[in-house]
mmCIF file of C-alpha atoms in Angstrom:
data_model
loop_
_atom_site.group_PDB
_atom_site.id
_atom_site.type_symbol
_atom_site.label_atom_id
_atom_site.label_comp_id
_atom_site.label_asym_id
_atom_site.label_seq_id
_atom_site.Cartn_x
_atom_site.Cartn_y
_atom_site.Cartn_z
ATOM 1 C CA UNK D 1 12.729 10.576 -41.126
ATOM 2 C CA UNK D 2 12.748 13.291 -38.579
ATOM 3 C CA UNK D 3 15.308 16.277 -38.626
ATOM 4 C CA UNK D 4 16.826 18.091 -35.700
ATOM 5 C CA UNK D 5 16.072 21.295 -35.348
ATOM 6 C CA UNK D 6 18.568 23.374 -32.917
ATOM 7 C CA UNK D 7 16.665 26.414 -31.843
ATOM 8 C CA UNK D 8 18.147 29.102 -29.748
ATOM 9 C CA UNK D 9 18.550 32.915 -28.865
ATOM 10 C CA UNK D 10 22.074 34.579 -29.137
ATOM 11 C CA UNK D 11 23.393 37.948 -28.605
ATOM 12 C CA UNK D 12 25.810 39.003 -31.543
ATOM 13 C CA UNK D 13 28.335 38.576 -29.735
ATOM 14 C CA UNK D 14 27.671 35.057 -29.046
ATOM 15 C CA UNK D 15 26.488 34.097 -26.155
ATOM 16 C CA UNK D 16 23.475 32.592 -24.753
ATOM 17 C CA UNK D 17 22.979 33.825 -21.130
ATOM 18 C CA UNK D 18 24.774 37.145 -19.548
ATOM 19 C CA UNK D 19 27.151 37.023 -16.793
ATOM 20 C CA UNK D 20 26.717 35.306 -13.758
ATOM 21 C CA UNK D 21 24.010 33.164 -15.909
ATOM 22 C CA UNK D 22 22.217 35.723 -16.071
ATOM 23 C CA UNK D 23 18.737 34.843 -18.482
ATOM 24 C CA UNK D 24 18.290 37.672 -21.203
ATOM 25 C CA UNK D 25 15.413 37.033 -23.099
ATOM 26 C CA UNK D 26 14.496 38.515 -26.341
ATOM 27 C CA UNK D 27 12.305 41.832 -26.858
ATOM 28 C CA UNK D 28 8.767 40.232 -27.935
ATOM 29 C CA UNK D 29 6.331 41.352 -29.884
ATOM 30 C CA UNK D 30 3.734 40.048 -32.499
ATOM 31 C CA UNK D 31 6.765 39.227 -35.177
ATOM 32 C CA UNK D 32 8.654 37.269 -32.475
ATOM 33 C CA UNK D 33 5.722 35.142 -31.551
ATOM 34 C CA UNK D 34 4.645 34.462 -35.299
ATOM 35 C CA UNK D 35 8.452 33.624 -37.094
ATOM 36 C CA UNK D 36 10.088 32.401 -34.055
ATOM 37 C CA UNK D 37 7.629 30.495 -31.561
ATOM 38 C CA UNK D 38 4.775 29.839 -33.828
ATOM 39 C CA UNK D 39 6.767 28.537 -36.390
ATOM 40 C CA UNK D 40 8.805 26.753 -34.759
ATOM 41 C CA UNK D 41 5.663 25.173 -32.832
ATOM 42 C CA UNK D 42 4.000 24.381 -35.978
ATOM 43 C CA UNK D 43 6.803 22.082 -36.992
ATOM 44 C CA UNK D 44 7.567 20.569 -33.686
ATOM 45 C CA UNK D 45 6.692 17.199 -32.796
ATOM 46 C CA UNK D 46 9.168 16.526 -29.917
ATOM 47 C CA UNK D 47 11.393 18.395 -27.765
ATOM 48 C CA UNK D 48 14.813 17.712 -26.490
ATOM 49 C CA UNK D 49 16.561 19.759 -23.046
ATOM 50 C CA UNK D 50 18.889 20.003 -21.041
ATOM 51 C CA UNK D 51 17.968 19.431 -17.466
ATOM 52 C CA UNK D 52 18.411 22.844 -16.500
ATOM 53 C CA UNK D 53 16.057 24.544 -19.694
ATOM 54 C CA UNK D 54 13.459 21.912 -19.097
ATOM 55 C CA UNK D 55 12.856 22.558 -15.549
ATOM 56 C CA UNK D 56 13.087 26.205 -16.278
ATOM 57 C CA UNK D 57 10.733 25.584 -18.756
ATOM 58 C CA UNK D 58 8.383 23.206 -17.330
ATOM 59 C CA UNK D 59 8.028 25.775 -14.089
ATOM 60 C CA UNK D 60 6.771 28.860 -16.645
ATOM 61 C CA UNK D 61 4.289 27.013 -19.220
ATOM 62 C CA UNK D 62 2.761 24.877 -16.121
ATOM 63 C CA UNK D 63 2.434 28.176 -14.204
ATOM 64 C CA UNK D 64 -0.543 30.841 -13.979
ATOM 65 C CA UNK D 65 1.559 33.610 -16.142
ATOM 66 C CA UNK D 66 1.453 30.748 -19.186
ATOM 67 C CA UNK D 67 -2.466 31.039 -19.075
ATOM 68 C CA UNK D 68 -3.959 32.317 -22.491
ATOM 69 C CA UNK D 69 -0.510 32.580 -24.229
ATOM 70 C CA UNK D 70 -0.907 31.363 -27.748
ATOM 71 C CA UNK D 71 1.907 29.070 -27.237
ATOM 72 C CA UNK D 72 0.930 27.081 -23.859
ATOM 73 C CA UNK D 73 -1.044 24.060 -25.116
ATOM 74 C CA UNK D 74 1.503 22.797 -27.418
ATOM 75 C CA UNK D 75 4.183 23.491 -25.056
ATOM 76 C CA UNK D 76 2.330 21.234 -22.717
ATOM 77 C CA UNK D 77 1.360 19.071 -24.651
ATOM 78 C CA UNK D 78 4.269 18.091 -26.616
ATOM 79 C CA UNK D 79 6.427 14.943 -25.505
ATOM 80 C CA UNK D 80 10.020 15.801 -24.667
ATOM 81 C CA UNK D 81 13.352 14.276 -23.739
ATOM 82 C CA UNK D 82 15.319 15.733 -20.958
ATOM 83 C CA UNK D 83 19.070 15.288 -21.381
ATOM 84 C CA UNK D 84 20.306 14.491 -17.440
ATOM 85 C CA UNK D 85 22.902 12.850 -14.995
ATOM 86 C CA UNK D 86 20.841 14.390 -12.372
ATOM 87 C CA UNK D 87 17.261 13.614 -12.968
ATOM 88 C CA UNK D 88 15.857 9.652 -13.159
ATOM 89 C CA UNK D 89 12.334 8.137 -13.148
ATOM 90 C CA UNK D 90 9.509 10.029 -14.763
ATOM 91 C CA UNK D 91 10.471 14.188 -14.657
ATOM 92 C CA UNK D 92 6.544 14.669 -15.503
ATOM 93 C CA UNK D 93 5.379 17.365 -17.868
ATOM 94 C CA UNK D 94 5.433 14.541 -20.607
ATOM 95 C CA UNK D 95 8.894 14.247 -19.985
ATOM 96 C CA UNK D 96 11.450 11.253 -20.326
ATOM 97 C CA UNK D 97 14.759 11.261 -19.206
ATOM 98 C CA UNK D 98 18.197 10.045 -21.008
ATOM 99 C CA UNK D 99 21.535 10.172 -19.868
ATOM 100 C CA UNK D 100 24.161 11.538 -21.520
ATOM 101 C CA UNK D 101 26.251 9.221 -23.092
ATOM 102 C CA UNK D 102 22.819 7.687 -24.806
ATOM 103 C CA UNK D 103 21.986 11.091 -26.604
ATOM 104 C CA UNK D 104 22.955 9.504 -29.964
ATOM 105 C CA UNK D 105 20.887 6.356 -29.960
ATOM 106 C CA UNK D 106 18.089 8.331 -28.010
ATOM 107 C CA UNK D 107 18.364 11.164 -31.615
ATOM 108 C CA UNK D 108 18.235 8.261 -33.473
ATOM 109 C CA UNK D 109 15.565 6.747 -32.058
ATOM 110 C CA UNK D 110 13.437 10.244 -32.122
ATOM 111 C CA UNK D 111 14.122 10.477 -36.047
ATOM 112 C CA UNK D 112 12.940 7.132 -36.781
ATOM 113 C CA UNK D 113 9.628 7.316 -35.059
ATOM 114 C CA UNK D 114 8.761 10.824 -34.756
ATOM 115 C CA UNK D 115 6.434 12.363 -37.785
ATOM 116 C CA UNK D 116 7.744 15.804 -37.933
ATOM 117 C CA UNK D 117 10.733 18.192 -36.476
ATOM 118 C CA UNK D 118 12.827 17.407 -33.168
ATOM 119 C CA UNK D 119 13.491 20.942 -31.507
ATOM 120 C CA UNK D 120 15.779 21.224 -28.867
ATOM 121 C CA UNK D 121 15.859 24.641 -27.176
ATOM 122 C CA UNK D 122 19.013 23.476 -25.087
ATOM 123 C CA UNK D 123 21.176 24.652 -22.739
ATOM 124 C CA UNK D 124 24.837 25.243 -24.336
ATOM 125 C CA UNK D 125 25.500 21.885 -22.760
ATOM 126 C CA UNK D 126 23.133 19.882 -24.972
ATOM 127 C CA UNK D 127 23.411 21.897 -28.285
ATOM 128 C CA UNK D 128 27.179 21.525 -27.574
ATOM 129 C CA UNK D 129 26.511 17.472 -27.586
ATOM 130 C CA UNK D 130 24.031 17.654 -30.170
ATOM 131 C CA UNK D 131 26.980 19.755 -32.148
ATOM 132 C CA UNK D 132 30.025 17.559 -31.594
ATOM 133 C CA UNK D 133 27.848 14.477 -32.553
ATOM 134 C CA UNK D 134 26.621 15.764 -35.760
ATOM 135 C CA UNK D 135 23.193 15.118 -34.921
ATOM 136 C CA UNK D 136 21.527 19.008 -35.535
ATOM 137 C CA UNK D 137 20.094 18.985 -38.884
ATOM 138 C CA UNK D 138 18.863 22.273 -38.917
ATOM 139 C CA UNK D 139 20.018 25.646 -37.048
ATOM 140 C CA UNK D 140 17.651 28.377 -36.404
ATOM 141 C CA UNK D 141 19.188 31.228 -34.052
ATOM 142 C CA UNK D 142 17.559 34.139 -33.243
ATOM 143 C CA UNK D 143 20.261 36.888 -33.233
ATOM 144 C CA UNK D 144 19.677 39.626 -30.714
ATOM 145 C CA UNK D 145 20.585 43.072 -31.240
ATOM 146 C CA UNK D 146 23.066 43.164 -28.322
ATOM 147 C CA UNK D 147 26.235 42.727 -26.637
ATOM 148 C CA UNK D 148 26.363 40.329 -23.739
ATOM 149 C CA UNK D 149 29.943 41.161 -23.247
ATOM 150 C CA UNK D 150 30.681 37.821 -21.158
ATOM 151 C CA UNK D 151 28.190 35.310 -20.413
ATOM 152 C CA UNK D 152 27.725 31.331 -21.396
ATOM 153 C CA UNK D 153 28.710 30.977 -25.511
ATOM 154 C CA UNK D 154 26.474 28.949 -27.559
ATOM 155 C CA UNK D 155 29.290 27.289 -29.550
ATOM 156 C CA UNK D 156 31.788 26.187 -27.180
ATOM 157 C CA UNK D 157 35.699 25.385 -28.042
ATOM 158 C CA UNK D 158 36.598 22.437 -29.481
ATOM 159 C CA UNK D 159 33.823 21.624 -31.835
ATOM 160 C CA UNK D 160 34.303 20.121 -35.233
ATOM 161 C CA UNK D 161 34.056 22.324 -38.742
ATOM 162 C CA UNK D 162 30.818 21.960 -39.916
ATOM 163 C CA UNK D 163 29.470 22.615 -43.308
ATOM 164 C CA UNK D 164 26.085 24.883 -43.458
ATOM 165 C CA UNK D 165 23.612 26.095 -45.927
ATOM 166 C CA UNK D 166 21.935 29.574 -45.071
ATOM 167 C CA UNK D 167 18.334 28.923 -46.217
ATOM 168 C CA UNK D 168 16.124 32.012 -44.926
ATOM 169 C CA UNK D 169 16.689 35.246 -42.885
ATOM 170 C CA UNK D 170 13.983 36.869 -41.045
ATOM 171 C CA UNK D 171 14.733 40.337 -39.735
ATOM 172 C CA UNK D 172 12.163 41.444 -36.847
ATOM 173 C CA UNK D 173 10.583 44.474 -35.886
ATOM 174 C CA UNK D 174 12.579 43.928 -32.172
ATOM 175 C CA UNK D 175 15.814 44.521 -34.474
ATOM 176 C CA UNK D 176 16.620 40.888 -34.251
ATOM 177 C CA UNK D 177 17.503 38.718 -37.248
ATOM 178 C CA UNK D 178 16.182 35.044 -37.104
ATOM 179 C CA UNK D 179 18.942 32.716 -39.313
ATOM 180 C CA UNK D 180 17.910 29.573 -40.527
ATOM 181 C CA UNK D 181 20.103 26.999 -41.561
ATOM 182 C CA UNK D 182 20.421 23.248 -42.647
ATOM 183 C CA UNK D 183 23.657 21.059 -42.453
ATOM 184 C CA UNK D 184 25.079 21.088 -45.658
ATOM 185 C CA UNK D 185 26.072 16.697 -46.051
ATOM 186 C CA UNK D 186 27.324 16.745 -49.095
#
């Protein structure tokens, strides 16, 4: 069976995005691409978004600035399932759309059929649902090396305790820390 693999960026102080929504990405550099993307890629079979990630998403890897990064193909070619109330029909960019409140039997579904990891790179939204539903197997955050100060948080109020297992740290050259864990069941 499949696992769920929640994979996201945070600053140390928790959040995802800066004020305003304001997109921080990571420092890069050869490290970066090689524990974070490239692993991450080499396990993925399926993705999961929100809708606002996978458009953002879809616009950069199907754009001219995605050309020759060691990353495009897969991200192109790997099926995904958006997580909307806004999009319907076919979203393209081997996309299929779900609605909300069938997220669990949609996870479900994935783990049964798919032969390998389930990554979702979010929104807060989604990982929030994937959180208060149990369904995240595994938890691999990147930890930045700064202070958002205000911003969107990745775990949101009101979520259950939940039990994990630390399982690997990867400290990068950038300063960041990669933290894997799996969701300790028993």
């Amino acid at each position: 069976m499949a696992k769920v693999v929640l994979a996201m960026f945070v600053s140390l102080d928790g959040y995802i995005e800066g004020p305003d929504g304001q997109f921080i990405p990571p420092a890069w550099s050869d490290a970066v691409g090689e524990h974070w993307s490239g692993k991450g890629l080499a396990a993925a079979r399926h993705l999961v978004y929100g809708r606002t990630n996978f458009e953002f998403n879809k616009g950069f890897w199907t754009s001219s600035e995605a050309v020759g990064m060691p990353q495009t193909e897969a991200m192109n070619a790997l099926p995904k399932t958006v997580v909307s109330s806004r999009l319907s029909g076919d979203p393209g960019w081997n996309g299929q759309v779900v609605r909300g409140e069938e997220l669990a039997g949609a996870v479900a579904a994935l783990k049964q059929s798919v032969a390998g990891d389930i990554y979702s790179f979010g929104g807060a939204g989604l990982a929030n649902s994937l959180m208060a539903l149990d369904l995240v197997d595994e938890y691999r955050l990147m930890v930045l090396p700064q202070l958002f100060g205000d911003g969107k948080r990745l775990f949101g109020p009101g979520l259950q305790p939940l039990a994990l297992k630390l399982i690997e740290t990867t400290p990068l050259d950038t300063g960041a820390v990669i933290l894997h864990y799996v969701r300790d069941r028993a």
